[in-house]
mmCIF file of C-alpha atoms and ligand atoms in Angstrom:
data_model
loop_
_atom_site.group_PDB
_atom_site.id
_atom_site.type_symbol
_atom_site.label_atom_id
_atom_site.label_comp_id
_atom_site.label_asym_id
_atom_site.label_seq_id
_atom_site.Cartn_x
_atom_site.Cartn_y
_atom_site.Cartn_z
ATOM 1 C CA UNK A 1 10.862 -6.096 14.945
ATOM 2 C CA UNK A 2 11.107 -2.539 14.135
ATOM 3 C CA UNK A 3 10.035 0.056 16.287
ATOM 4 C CA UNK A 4 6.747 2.291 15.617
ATOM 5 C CA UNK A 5 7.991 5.924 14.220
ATOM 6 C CA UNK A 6 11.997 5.156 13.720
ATOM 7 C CA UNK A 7 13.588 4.064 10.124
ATOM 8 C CA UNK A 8 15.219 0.896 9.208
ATOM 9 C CA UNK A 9 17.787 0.303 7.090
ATOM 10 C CA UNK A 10 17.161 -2.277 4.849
ATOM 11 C CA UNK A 11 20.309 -2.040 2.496
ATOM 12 C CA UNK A 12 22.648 0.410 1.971
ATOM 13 C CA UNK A 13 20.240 4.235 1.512
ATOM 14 C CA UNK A 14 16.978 1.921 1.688
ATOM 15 C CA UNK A 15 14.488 2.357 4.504
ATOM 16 C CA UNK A 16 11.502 1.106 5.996
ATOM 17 C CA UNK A 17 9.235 3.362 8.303
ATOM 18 C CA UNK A 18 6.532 2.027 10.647
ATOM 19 C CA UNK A 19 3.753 4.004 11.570
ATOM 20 C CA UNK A 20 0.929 3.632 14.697
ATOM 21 C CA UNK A 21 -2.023 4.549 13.015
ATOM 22 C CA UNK A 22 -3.583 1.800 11.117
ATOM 23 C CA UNK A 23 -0.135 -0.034 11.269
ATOM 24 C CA UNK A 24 1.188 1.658 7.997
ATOM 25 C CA UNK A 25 4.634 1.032 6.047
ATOM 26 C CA UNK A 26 5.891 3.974 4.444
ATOM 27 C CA UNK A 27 9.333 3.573 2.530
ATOM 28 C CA UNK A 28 12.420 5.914 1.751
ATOM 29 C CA UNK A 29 15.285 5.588 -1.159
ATOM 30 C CA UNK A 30 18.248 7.538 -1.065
ATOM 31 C CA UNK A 31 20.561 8.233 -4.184
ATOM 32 C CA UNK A 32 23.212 10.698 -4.961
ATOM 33 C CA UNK A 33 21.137 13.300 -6.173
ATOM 34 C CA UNK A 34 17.137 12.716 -4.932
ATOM 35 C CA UNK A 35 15.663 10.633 -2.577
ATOM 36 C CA UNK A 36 12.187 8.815 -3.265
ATOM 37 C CA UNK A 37 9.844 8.930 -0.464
ATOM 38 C CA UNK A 38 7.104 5.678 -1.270
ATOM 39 C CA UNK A 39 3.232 6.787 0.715
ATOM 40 C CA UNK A 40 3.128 9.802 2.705
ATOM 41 C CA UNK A 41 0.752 8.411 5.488
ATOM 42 C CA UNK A 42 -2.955 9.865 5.866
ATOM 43 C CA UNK A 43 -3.356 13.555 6.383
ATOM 44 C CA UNK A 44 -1.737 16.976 6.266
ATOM 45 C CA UNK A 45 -0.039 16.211 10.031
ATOM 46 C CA UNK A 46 0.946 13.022 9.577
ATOM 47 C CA UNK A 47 2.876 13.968 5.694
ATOM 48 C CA UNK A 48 4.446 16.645 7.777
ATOM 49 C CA UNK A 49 5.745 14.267 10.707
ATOM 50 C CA UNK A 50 6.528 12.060 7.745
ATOM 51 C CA UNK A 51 8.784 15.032 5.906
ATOM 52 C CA UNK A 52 10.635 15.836 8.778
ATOM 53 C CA UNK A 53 11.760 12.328 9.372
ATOM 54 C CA UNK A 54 12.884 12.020 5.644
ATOM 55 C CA UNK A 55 14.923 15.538 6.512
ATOM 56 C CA UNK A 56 16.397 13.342 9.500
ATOM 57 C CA UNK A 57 17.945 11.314 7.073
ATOM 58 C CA UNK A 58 18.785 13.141 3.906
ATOM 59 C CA UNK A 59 18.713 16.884 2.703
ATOM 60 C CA UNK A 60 18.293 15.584 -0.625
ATOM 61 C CA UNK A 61 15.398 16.820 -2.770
ATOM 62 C CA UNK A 62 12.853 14.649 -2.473
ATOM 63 C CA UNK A 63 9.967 13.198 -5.163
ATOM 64 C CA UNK A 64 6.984 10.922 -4.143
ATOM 65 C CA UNK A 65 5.072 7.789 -4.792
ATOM 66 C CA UNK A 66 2.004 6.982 -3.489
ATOM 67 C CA UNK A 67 1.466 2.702 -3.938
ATOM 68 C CA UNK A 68 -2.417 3.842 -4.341
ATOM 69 C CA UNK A 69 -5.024 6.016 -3.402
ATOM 70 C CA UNK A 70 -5.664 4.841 -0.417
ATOM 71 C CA UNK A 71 -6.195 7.597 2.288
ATOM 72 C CA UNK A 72 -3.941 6.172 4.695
ATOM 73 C CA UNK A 73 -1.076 6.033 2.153
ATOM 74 C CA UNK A 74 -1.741 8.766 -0.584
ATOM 75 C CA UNK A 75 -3.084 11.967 1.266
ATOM 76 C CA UNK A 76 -0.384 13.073 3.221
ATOM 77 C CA UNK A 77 1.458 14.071 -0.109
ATOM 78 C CA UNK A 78 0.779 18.527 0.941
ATOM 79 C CA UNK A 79 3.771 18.296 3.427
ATOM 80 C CA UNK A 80 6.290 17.542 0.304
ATOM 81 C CA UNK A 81 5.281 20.170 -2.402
ATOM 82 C CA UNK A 82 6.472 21.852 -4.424
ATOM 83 C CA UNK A 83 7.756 18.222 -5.788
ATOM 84 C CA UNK A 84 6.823 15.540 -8.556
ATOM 85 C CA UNK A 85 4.212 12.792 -7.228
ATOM 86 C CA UNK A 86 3.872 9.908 -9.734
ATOM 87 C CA UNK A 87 1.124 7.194 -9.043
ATOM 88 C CA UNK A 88 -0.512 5.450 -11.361
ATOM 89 C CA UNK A 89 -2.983 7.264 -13.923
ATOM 90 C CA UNK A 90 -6.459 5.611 -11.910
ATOM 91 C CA UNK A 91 -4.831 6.699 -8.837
ATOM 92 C CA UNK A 92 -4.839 10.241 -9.974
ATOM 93 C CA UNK A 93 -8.534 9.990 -11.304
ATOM 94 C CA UNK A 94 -9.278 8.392 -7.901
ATOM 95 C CA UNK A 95 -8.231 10.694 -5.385
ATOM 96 C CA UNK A 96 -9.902 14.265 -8.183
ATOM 97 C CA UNK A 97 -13.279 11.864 -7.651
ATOM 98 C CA UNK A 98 -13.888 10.048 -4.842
ATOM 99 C CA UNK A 99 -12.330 11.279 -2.193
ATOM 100 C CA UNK A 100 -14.889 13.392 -0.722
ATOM 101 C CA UNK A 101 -17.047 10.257 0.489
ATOM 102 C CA UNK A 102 -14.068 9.275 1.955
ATOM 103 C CA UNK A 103 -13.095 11.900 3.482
ATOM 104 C CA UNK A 104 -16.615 12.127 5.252
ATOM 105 C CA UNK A 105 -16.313 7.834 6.056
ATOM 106 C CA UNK A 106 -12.935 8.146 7.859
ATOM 107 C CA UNK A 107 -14.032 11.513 9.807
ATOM 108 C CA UNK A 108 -16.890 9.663 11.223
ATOM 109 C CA UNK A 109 -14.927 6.998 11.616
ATOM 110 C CA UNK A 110 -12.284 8.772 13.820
ATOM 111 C CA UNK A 111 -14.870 10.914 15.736
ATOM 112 C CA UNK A 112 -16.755 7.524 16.605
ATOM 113 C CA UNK A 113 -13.195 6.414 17.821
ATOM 114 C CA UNK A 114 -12.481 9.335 19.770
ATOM 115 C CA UNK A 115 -9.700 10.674 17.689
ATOM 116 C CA UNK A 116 -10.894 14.102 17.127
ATOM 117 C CA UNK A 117 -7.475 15.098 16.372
ATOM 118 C CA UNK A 118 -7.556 12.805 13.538
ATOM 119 C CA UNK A 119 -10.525 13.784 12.263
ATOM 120 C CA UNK A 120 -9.944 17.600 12.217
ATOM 121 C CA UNK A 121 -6.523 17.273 10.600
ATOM 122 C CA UNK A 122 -8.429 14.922 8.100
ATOM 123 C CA UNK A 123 -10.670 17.871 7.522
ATOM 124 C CA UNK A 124 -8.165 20.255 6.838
ATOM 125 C CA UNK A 125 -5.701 18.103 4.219
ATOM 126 C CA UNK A 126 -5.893 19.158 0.608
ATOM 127 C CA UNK A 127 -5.249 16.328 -1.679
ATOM 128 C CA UNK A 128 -2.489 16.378 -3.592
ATOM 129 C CA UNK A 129 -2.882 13.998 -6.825
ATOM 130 C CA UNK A 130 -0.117 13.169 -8.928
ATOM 131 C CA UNK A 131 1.224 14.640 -11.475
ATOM 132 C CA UNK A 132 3.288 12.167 -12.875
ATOM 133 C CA UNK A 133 1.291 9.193 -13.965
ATOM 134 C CA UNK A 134 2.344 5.550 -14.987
ATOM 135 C CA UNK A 135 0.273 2.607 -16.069
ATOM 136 C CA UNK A 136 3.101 0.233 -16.823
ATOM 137 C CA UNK A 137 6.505 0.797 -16.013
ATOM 138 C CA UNK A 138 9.053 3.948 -15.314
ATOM 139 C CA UNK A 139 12.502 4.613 -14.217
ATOM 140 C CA UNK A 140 13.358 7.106 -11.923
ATOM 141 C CA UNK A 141 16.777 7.653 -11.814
ATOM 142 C CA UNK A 142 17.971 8.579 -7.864
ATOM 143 C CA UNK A 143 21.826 9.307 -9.050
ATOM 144 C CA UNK A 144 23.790 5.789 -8.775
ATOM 145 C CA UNK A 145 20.640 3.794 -8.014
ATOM 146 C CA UNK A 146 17.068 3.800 -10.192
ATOM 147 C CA UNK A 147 14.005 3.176 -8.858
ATOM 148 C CA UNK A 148 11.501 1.078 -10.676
ATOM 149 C CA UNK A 149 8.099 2.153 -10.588
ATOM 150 C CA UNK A 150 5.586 -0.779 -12.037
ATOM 151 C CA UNK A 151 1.739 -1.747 -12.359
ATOM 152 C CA UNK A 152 2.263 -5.410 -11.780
ATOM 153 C CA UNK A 153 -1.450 -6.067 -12.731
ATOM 154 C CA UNK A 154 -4.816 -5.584 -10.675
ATOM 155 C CA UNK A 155 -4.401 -6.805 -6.624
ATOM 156 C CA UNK A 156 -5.649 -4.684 -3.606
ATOM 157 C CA UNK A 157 -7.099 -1.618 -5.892
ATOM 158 C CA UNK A 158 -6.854 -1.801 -9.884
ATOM 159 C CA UNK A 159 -4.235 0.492 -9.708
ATOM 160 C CA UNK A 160 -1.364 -0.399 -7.824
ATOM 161 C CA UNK A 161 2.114 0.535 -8.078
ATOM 162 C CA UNK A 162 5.279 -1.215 -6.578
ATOM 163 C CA UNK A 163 9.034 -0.138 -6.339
ATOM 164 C CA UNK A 164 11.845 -2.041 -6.448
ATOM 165 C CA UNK A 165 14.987 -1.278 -5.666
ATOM 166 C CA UNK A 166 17.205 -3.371 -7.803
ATOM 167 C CA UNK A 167 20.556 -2.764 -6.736
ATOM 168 C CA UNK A 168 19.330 -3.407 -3.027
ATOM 169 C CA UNK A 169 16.946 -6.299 -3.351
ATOM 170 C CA UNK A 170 14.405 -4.787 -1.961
ATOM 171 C CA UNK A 171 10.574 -4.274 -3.172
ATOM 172 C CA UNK A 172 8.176 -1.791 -2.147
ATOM 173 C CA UNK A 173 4.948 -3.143 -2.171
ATOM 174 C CA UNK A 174 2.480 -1.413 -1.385
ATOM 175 C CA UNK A 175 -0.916 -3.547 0.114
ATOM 176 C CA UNK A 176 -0.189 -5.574 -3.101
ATOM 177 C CA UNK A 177 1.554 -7.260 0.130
ATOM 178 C CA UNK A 178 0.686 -7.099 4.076
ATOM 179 C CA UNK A 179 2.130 -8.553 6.658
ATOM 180 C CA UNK A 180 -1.212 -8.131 9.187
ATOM 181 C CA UNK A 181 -1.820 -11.326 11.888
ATOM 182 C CA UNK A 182 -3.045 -13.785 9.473
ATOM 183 C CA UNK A 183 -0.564 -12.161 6.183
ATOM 184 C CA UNK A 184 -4.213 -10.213 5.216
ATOM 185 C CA UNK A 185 -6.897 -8.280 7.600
ATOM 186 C CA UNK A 186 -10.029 -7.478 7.304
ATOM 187 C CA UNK A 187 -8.832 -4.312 5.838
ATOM 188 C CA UNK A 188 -7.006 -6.065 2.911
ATOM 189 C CA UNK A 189 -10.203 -6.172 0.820
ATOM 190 C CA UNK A 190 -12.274 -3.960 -0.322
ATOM 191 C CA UNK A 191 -14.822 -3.235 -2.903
ATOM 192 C CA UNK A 192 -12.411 -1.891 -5.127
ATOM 193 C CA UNK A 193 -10.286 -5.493 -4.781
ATOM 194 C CA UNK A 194 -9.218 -7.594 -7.320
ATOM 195 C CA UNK A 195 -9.093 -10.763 -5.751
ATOM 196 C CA UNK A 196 -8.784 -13.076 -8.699
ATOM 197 C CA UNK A 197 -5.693 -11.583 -10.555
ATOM 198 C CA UNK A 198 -4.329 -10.690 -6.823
ATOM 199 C CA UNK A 199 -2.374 -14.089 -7.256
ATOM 200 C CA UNK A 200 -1.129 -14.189 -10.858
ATOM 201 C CA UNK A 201 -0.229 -10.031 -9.417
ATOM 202 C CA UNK A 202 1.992 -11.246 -6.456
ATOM 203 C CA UNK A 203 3.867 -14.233 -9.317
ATOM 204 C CA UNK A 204 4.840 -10.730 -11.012
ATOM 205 C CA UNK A 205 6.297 -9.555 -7.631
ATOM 206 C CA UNK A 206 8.231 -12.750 -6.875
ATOM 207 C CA UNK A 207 9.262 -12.785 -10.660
ATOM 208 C CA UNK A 208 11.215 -9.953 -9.782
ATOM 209 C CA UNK A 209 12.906 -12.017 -6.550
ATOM 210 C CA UNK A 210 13.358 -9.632 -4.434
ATOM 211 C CA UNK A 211 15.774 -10.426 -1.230
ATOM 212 C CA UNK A 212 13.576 -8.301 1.221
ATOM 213 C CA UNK A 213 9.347 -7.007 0.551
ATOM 214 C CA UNK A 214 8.543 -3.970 2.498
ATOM 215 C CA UNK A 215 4.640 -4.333 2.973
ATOM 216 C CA UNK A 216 2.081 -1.594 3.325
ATOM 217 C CA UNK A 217 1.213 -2.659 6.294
ATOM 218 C CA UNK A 218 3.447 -4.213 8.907
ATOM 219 C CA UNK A 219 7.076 -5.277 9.026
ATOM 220 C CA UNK A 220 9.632 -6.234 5.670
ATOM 221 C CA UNK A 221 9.215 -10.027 5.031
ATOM 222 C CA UNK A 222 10.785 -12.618 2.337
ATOM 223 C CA UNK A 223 9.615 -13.604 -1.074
ATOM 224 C CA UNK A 224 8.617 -17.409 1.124
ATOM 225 C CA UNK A 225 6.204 -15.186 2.748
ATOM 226 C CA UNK A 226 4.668 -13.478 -0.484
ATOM 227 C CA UNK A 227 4.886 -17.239 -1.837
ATOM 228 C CA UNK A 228 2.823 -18.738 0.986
ATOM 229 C CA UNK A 229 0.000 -15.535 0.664
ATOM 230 C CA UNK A 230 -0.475 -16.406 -3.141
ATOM 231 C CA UNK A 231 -0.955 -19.609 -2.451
ATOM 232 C CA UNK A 232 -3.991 -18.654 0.106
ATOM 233 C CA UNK A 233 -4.967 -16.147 -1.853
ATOM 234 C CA UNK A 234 -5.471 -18.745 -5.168
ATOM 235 C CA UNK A 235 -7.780 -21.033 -2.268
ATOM 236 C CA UNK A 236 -9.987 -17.972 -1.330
ATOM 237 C CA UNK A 237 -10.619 -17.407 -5.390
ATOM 238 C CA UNK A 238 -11.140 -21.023 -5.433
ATOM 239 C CA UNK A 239 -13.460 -21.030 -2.750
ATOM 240 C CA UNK A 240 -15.318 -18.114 -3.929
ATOM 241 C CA UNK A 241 -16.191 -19.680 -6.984
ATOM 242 C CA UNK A 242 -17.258 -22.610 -5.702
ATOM 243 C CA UNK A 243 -19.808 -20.511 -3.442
ATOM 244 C CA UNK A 244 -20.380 -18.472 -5.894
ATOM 245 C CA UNK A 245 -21.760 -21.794 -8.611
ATOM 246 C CA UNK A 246 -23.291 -22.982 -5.112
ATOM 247 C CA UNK A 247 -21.182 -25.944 -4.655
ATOM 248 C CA UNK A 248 -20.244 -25.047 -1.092
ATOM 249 C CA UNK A 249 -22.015 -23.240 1.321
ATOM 250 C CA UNK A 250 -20.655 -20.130 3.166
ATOM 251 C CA UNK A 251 -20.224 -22.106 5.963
ATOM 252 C CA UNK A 252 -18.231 -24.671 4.056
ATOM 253 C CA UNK A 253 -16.414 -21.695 2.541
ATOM 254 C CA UNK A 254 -15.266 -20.617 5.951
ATOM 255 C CA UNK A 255 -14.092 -23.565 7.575
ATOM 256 C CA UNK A 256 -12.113 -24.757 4.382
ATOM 257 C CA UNK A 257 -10.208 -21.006 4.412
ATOM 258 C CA UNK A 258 -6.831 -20.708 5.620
ATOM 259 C CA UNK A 259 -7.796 -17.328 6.939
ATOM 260 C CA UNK A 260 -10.317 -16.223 9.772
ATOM 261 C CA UNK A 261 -13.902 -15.893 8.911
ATOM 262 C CA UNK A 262 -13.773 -12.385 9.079
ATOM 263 C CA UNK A 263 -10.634 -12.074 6.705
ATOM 264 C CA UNK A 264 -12.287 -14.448 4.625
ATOM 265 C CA UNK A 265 -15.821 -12.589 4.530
ATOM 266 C CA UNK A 266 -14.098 -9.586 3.434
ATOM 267 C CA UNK A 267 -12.312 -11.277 0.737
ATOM 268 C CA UNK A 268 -15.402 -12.731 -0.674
ATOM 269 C CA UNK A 269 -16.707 -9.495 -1.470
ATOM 270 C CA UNK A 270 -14.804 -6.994 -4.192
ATOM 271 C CA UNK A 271 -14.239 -7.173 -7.677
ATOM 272 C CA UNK A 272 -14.476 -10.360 -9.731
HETATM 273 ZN ZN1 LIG B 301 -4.910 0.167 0.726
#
């Protein structure tokens, strides 16, 4: 297990960050010359908590990727300017246009919680959308290591991006992959989910066969682990299209799932 707000090592310059607040997996590779620094967590704070921790372990200069738009992931990006922030081209167009109804979601959200704090810092972080956009593949050399940046198809949001570290073995997922109490949460899905090329999205991943997958959420797992998630995710399309041509009922639906009802309500919603 790792412990919440320390980095571990994965392979040699490759690290793995776990985070309190909604359980988030941010990700740091070190080269010769840069460091990449994969999600910056959710808010002008947390990126800056986030920043000095990278300056813990390298005084390299530093560039970002955000996996997706995702607040939690994507909006702590302030604290690293002036830098390049690649992400793919609908993550850009996501966080210039929605992310005012977000904003105001997740404030109420936190001030129904308590977490005032939270909210107000949420308040005060200017989005930072990137400026280096890619909707298939790019290389970013790190000096004796390259990071891959790749779309490996439509999964969690339509516009997901992983990194893999070649050399190392290890893949970044993003929530293309979470390692929550049942592999997803209720949180996995969401209206702007893909579930039915989620699958055929997580084959890409394992095509790549990565030793080690650093989730979004949660601790680094193996590719068995990604393997055994397809498979349940290929039942809940399965089972979504039989409720959805009325050949099971939703009850039927959630007692043939191999996740909880109220993982499995969530996936039945999203995009087709
Ligand atoms: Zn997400």
């Amino acid at each position: 297990m790792q412990v919440e707000g320390e980095w571990t090592e994965l392979a040699d310059g490759v690290f793995a960050r776990r985070h309190g607040e909604l359980d988030l997996t941010t990700g740091l590779l070190v080269g010769t010359e840069r460091c990449l620094v994969i999600d910056t967590r959710g808010d002008l704070e947390q990126g800056a908590e986030l920043a000095a921790a990278v300056r813990s372990v390298t005084s390299l200069p530093w560039t970002v990727v955000y996996t997706h738009a995702h607040f939690d992931h994507a909006w702590g990006g302030e604290a690293f300017l002036p830098t390049h922030v690649w992400g793919h081209r609908d993550c850009a167009h996501e966080l210039l246009t929605q992310s005012e109804t977000v904003r105001a979601e997740w404030i109420a959200h936190y001030r129904g919680e308590g977490k005032f704090d939270t909210a107000d810092a949420l308040a005060r972080t200017t989005l930072v959308p990137p400026d280096r956009t890619v909707t298939g593949l790019a290389e970013l050399p790190l000096g004796g290591r390259t990071a891959v940046l790749l779309h490996p198809g439509q999964a969690h949001t339509g516009h997901d991006i992983v990194v893999h570290a070649r050399d190392a073995g290890v893949l970044f997922a993003g929530d293309v992959v979470e390692q929550a109490e049942h592999g997803f949460g209720v949180d996995s899905f969401g209206s702007d989910t893909y579930l039915a090329s989620w699958p055929d999205t997580m084959d890409v991943l394992l095509g790549l066969e990565p030793d080690v997958v650093v989730p979004g959420h949660g601790n680094p797992v193996d590719a068995a682990f990604v393997r055994r998630h397809r498979d349940g995710l290929r039942e809940l399309v399965t089972l979504r299209d039989a409720l959805s041509r009325h050949r099971l009922t939703r009850q039927e639906v959630l007692a043939a799932s191999p996740y909880p009802a109220d993982v499995t309500e969530a996936a039945l919603g999203g995009q087709l």
